[in-house]
Short mmCIF file of C-alpha atoms in Angstrom, two decimals:
data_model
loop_
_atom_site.label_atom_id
_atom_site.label_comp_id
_atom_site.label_asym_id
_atom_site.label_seq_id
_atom_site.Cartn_x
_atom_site.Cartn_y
_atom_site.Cartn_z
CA UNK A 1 -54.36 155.58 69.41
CA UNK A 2 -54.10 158.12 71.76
CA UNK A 3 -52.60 158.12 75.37
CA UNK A 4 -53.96 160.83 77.59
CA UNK A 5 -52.85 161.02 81.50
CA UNK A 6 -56.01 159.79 83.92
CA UNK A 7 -57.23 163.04 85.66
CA UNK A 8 -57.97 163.67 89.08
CA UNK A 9 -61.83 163.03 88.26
CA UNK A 10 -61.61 159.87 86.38
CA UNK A 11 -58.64 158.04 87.83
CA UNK A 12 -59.79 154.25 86.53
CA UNK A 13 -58.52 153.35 83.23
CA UNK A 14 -60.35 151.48 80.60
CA UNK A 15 -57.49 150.23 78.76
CA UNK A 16 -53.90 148.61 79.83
CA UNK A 17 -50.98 150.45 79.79
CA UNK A 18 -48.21 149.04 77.57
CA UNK A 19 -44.82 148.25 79.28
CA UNK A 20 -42.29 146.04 80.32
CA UNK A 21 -42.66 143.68 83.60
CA UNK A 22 -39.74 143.64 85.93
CA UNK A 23 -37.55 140.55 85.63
CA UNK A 24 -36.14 139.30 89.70
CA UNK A 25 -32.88 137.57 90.32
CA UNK A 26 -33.90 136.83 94.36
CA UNK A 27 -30.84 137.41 96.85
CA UNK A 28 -31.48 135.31 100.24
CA UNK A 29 -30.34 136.75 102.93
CA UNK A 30 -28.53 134.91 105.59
CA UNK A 31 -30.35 133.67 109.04
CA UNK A 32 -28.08 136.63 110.54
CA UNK A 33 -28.78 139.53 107.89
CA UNK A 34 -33.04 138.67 108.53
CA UNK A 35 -32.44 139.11 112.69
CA UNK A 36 -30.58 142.07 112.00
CA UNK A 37 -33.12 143.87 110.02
CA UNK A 38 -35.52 143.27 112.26
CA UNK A 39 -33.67 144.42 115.27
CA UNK A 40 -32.49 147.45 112.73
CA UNK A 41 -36.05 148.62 112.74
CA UNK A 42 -36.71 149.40 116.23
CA UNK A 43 -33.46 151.03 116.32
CA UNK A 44 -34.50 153.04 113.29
CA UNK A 45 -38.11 154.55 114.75
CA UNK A 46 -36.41 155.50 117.67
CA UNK A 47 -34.03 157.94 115.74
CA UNK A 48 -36.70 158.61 113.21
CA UNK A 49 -38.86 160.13 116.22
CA UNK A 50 -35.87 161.75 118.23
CA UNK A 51 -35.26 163.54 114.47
CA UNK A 52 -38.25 164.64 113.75
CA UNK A 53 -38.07 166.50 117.41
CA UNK A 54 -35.02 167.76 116.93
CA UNK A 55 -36.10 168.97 113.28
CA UNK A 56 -38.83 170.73 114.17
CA UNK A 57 -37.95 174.10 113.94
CA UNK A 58 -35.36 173.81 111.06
CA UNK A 59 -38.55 172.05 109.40
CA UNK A 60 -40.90 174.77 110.15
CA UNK A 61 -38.27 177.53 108.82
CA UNK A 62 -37.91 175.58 105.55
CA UNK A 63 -42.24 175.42 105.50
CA UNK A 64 -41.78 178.88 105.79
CA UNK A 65 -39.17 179.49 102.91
CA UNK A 66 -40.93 177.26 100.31
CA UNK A 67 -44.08 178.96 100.76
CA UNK A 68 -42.44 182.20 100.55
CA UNK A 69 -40.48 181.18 96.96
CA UNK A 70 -42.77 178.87 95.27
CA UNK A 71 -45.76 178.50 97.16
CA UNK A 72 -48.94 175.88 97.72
CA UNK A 73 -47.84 173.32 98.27
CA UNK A 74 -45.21 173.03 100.92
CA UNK A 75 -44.42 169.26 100.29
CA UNK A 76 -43.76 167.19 97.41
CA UNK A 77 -44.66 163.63 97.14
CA UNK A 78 -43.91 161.08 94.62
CA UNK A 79 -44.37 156.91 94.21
CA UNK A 80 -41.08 155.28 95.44
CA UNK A 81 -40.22 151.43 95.56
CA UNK A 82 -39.35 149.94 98.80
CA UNK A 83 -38.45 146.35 99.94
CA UNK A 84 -39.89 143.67 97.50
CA UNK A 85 -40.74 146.47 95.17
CA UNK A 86 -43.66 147.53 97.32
CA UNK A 87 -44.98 151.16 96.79
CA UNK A 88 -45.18 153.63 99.02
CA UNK A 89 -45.20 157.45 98.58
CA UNK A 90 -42.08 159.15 99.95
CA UNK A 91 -42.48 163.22 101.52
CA UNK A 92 -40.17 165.35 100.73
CA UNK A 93 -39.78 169.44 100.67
CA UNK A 94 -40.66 170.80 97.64
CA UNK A 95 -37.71 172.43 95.51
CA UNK A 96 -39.09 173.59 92.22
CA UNK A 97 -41.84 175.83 91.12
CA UNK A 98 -44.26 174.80 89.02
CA UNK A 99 -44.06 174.23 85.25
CA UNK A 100 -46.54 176.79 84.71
CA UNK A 101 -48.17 177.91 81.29
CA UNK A 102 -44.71 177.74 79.37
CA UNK A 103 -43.33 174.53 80.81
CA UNK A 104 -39.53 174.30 81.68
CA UNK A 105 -37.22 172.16 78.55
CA UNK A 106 -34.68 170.56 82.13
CA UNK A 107 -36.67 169.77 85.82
CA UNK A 108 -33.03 172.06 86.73
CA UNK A 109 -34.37 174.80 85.24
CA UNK A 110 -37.04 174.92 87.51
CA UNK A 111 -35.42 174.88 90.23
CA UNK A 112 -35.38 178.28 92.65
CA UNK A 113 -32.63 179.68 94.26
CA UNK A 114 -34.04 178.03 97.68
CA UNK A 115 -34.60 174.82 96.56
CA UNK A 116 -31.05 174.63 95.20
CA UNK A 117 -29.98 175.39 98.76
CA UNK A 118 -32.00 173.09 100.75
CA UNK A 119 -31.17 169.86 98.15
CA UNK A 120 -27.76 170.78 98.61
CA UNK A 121 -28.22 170.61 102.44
CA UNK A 122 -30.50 167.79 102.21
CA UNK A 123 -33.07 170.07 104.17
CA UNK A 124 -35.66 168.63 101.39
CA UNK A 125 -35.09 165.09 102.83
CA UNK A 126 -36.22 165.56 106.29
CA UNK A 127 -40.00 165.23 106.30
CA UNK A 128 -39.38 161.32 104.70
CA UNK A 129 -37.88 160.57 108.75
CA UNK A 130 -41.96 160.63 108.33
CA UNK A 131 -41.58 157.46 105.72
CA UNK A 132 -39.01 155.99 108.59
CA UNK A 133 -41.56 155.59 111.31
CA UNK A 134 -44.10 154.49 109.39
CA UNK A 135 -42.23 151.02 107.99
CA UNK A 136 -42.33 152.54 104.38
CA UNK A 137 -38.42 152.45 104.45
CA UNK A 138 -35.32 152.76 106.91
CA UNK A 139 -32.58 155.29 107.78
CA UNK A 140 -30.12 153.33 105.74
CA UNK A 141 -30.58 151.09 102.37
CA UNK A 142 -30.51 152.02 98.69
CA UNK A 143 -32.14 155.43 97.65
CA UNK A 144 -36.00 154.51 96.84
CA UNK A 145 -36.44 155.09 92.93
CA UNK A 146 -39.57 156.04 91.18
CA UNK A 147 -42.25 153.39 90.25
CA UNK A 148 -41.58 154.42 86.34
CA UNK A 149 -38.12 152.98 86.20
CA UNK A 150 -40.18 149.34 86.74
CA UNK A 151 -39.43 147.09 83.79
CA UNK A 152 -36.38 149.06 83.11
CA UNK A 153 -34.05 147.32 85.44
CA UNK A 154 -31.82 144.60 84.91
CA UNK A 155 -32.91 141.35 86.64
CA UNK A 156 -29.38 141.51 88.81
CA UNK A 157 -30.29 145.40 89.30
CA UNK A 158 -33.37 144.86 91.04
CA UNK A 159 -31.75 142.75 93.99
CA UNK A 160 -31.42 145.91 95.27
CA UNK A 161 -34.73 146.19 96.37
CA UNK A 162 -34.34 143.12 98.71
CA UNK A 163 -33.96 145.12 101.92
CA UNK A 164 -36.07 148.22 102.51
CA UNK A 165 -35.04 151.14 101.12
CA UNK A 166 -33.13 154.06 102.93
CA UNK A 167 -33.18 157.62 103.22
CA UNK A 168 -29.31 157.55 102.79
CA UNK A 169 -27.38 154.58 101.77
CA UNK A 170 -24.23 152.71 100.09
CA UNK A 171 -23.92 154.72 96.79
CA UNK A 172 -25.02 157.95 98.78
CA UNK A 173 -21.71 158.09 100.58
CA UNK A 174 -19.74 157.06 97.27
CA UNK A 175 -20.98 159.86 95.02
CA UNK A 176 -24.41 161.16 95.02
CA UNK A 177 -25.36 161.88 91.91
CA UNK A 178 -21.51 162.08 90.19
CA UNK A 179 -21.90 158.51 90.02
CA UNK A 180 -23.25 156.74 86.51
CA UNK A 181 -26.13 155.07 87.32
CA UNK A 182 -24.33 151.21 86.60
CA UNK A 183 -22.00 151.99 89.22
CA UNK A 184 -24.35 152.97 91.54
CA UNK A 185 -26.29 149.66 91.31
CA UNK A 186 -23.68 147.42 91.49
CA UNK A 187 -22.40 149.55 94.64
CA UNK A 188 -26.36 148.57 95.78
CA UNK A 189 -25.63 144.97 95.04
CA UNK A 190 -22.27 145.09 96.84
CA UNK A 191 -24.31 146.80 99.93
CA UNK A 192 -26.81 143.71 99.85
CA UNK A 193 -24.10 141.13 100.56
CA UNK A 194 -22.25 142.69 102.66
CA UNK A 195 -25.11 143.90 105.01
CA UNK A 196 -24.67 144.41 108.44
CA UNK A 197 -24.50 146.28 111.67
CA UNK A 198 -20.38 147.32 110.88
CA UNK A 199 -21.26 148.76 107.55
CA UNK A 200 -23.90 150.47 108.27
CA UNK A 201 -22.58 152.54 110.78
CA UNK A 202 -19.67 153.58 108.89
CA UNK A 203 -22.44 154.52 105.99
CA UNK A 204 -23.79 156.59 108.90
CA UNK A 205 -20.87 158.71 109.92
CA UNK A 206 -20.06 158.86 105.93
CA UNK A 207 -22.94 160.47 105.89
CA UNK A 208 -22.74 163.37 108.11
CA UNK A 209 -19.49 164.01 106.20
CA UNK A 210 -21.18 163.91 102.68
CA UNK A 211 -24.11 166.51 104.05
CA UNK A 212 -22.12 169.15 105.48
CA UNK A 213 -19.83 169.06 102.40
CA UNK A 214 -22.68 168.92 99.87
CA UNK A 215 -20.40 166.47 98.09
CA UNK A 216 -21.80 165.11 94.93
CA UNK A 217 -25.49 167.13 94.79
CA UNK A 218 -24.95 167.78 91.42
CA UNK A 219 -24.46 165.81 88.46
CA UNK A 220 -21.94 166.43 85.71
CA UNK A 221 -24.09 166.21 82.91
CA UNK A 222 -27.36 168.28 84.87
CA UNK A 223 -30.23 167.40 87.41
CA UNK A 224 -31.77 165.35 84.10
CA UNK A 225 -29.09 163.27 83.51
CA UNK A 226 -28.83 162.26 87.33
CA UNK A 227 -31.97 161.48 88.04
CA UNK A 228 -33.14 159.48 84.66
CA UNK A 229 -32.14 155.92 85.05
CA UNK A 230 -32.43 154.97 80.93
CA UNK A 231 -31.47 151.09 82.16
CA UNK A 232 -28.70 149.06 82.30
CA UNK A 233 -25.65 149.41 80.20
CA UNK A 234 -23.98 146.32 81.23
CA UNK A 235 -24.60 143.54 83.04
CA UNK A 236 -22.98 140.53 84.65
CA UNK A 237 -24.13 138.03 81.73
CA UNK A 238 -23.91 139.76 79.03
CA UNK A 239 -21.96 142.49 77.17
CA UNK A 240 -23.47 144.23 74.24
CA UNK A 241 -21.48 145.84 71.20
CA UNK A 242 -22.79 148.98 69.37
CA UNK A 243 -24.46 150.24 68.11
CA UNK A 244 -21.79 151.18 65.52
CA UNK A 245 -22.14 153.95 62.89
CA UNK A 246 -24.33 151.87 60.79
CA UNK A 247 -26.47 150.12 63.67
CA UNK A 248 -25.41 147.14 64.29
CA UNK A 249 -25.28 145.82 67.36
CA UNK A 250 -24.72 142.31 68.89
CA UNK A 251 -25.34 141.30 72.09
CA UNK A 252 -23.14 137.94 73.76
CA UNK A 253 -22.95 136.72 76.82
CA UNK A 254 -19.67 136.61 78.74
CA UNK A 255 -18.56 133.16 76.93
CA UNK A 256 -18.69 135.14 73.74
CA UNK A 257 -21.80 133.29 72.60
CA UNK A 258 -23.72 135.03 70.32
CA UNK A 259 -27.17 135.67 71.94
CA UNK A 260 -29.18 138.65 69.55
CA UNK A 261 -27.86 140.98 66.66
CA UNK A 262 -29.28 143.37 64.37
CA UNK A 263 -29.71 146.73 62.94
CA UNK A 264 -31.26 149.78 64.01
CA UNK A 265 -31.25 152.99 62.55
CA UNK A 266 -31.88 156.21 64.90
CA UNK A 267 -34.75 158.50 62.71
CA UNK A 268 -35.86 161.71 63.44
CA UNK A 269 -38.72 162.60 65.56
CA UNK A 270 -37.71 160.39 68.58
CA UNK A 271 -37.57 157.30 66.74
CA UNK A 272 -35.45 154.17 66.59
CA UNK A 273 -36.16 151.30 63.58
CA UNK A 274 -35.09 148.13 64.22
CA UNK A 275 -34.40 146.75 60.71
CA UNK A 276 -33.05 143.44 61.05
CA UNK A 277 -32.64 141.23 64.19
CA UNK A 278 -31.20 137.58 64.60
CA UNK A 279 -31.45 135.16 67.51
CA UNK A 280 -28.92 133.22 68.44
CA UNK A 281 -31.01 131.24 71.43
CA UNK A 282 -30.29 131.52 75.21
CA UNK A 283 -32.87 132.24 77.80
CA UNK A 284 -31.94 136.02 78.36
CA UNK A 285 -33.92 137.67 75.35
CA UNK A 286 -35.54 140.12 77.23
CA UNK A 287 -32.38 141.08 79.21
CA UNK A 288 -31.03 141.44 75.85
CA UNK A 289 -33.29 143.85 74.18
CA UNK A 290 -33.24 145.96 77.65
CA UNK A 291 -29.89 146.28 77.16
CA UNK A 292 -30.21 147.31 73.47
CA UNK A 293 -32.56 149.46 74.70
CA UNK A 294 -31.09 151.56 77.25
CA UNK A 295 -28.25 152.12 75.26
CA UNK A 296 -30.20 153.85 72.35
CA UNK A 297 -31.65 156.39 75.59
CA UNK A 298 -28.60 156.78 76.63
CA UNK A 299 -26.59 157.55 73.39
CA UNK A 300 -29.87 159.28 71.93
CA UNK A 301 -32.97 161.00 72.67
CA UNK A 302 -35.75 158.57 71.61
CA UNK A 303 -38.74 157.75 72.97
CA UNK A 304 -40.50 155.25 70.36
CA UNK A 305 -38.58 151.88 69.11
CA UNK A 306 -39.87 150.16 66.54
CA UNK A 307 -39.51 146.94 64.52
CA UNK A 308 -39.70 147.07 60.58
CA UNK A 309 -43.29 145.02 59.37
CA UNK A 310 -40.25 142.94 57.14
CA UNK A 311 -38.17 141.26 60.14
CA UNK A 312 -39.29 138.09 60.56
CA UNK A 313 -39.33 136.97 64.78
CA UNK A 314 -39.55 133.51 65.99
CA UNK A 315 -42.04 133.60 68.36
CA UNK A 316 -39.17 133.52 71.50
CA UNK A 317 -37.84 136.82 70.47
CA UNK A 318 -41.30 138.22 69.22
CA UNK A 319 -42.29 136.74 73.53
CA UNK A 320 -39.31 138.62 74.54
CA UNK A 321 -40.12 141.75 72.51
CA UNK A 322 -43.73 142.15 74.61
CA UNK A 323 -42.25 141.10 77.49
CA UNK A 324 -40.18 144.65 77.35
CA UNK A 325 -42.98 146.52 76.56
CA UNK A 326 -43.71 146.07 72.41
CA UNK A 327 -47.08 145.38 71.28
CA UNK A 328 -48.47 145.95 67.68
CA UNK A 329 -49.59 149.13 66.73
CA UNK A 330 -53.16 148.33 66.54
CA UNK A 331 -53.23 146.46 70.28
CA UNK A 332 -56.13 147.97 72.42
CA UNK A 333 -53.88 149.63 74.81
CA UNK A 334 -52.39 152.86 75.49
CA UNK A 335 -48.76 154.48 76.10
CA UNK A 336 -47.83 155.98 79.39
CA UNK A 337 -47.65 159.62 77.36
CA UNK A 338 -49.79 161.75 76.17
CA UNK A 339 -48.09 161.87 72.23
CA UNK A 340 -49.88 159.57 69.88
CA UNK A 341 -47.41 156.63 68.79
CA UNK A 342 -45.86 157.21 64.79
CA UNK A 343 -48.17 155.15 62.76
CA UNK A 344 -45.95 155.22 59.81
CA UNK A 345 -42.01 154.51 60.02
CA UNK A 346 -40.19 155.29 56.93
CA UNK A 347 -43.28 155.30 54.64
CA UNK A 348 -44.86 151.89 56.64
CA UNK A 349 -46.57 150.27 59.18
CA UNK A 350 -44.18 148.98 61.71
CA UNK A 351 -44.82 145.41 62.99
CA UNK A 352 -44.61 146.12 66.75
CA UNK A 353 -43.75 149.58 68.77
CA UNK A 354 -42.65 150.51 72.32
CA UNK A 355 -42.56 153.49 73.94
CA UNK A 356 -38.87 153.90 76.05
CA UNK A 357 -39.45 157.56 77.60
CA UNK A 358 -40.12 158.18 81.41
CA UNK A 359 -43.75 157.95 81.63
CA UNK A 360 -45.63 161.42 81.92
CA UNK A 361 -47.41 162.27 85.04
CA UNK A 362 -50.90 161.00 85.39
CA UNK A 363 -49.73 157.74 84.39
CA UNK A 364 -49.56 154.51 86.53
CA UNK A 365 -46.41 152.47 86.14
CA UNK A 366 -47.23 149.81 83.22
CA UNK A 367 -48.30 146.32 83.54
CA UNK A 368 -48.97 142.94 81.42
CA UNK A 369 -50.90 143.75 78.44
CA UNK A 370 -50.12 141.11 76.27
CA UNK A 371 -48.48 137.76 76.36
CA UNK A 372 -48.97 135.12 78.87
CA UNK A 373 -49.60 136.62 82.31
CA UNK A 374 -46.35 137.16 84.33
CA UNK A 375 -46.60 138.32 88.22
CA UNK A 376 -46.08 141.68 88.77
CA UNK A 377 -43.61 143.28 91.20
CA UNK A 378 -45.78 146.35 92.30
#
């Protein structure tokens, strides 16, 4: 089976791309919260505009320093999700060269000299007062996040993307990038309820303060570990243990009820085996195997997961297994990268496989392949 990106020339795809389908917990907003995001709006073009005037000539001297350092071309745009999960593509500066013959191990190591200065001034961010004026997002809401962490987050997590996205927001002004990524979506969720005219100003004037102190650009652990959400460690149901030093792992919600255990062993090559795996019922399978999930990216660098062809799964867990992205090695589908899955694991076929890595460019973000049909987000 073999995965290769869609090119420029042949964009269509003949074949689904295996992957997990976003789970939604809806937030309703209150009768006040809805009139104020629609008065927010025309209060947000308005600055949008006056910024981009104002910008102009910083703008063009940044144009000028990009194409100077790195070159064609002068902006960089990527996929973002916005309110509801809609897509849009967000404008930005570009800030590092180009991978090049001999690509670059870290995205930091790319990075010039003048793109380290302008993302630490947040010059890079002004063309998206662009994205402002065109309705793709607002001047204050959670950070739009790429379109491959879909099917990653939690089901609580993606209440953040119940009011349009922002160019600076709630976990902007707490942090940046210092911030683990579970903090910084339950500081999103926090921002949701609490929603209004008050705290969004003082997110504003946080703001300026955060810019011209270039507080929290840079992430302890390097630009990598910032900007790869692996998926949630915790969540508000339910609290997984392990994995321990001989894999196992259990997974119970916050009565202590037993919801999903097993083994897994971490193998070379990328690869994680699940050996054994028990299901203790409860309607949160898939929230529980995201969990179990994330944790092995987190704590290792894998990008397949597999299950052993001798664990037997009831057919809710084997549901919840393809509802996070697992489908049998010999499904007529392909994996968002451009390696060929591991056919054998430890001397066998295994009964169902996932790829867990970012998705490689060229790649659309994956959807339903197998399984009853589920709505998608995006």
């Amino acid at each position: 089976m073999n995965g290769r990106p869609a090119s420029l020339e042949h964009p269509q795809r003949t074949r689904p791309i295996a992957g997990a389908v976003q789970r939604v917990r809806p937030v309703r907003l209150s009768r006040r919260q809805l009139v104020y995001l629609r008065v927010r709006r025309r209060v947000d073009v308005v600055l949008a505009l006056v910024g981009l005037a104002v910008a102009a000539i910083p703008m063009a001297l940044v144009a000028v320093g990009v194409l100077l350092t790195m070159g064609r071309p002068v902006l960089f745009a990527q996929e973002r999700m916005s309110q509801g999960g809609r897509v849009f593509r967000l404008w930005k500066f570009r800030s590092m060269r180009h991978p090049g013959a001999r690509p670059a191990t870290h995205d930091e190591d790319r990075l010039v000299p003048f793109g380290r200065f302008i993302r630490s001034t947040s010059l890079d961010e002004l063309p998206s007062l662009w994205n402002i004026v065109r309705g793709d997002m607002g001047l204050i809401g959670p950070r739009p996040l790429p379109t491959y962490y879909l099917g990653r987050f939690s089901a609580e997590q993606f209440a953040r993307h119940t009011v349009p996205a922002g160019l600076t927001g709630h976990a902007q002004v707490h942090g940046r990038n210092e911030v683990e990524w579970d903090t910084r979506m339950s500081i999103d969720q926090d921002y949701i309820e609490r929603l209004g005219p008050r705290l969004d100003l003082k997110i504003l004037v946080d703001t300026v303060g955060v810019v011209l102190g270039r507080k929290g650009v840079h992430y302890e652990g390097g630009l990598t570990s910032s900007t790869d959400f692996p998926g949630p460690q915790s969540t508000t149901d339910l609290d997984l243990e392990g994995p321990d030093a001989e894999g196992a792992w259990t997974c119970r919600d916050r009565h202590g009820q037993m919801l999903l255990a097993g083994d897994v062993q971490v193998l070379g090559g990328g690869v994680a085996l699940l050996t054994s795996a028990s299901w203790g019922g409860g309607p949160q399978l898939e929230e529980a195997i995201l969990l179990l999930v994330s944790r092995l990216r987190a704590r290792s660098r894998i990008s397949w997961v597999c299950v052993a062809p001798d664990v037997e799964l009831p057919e809710a867990l084997a549901e919840a297994l393809r509802g996070n992205g697992f489908v049998p090695p010999e499904a007529d589908v392909d994996f968002p990268t451009e390696g060929s899955p591991p056919t054998l694991v430890e001397g066998q076929v295994p009964a169902l496989i996932a790829f867990v890595e970012r998705p490689q460019p060229g790649f659309p973000p994956p959807a339903p392949c197998v399984g009853p049909q589920r709505p998608r987000i995006a």
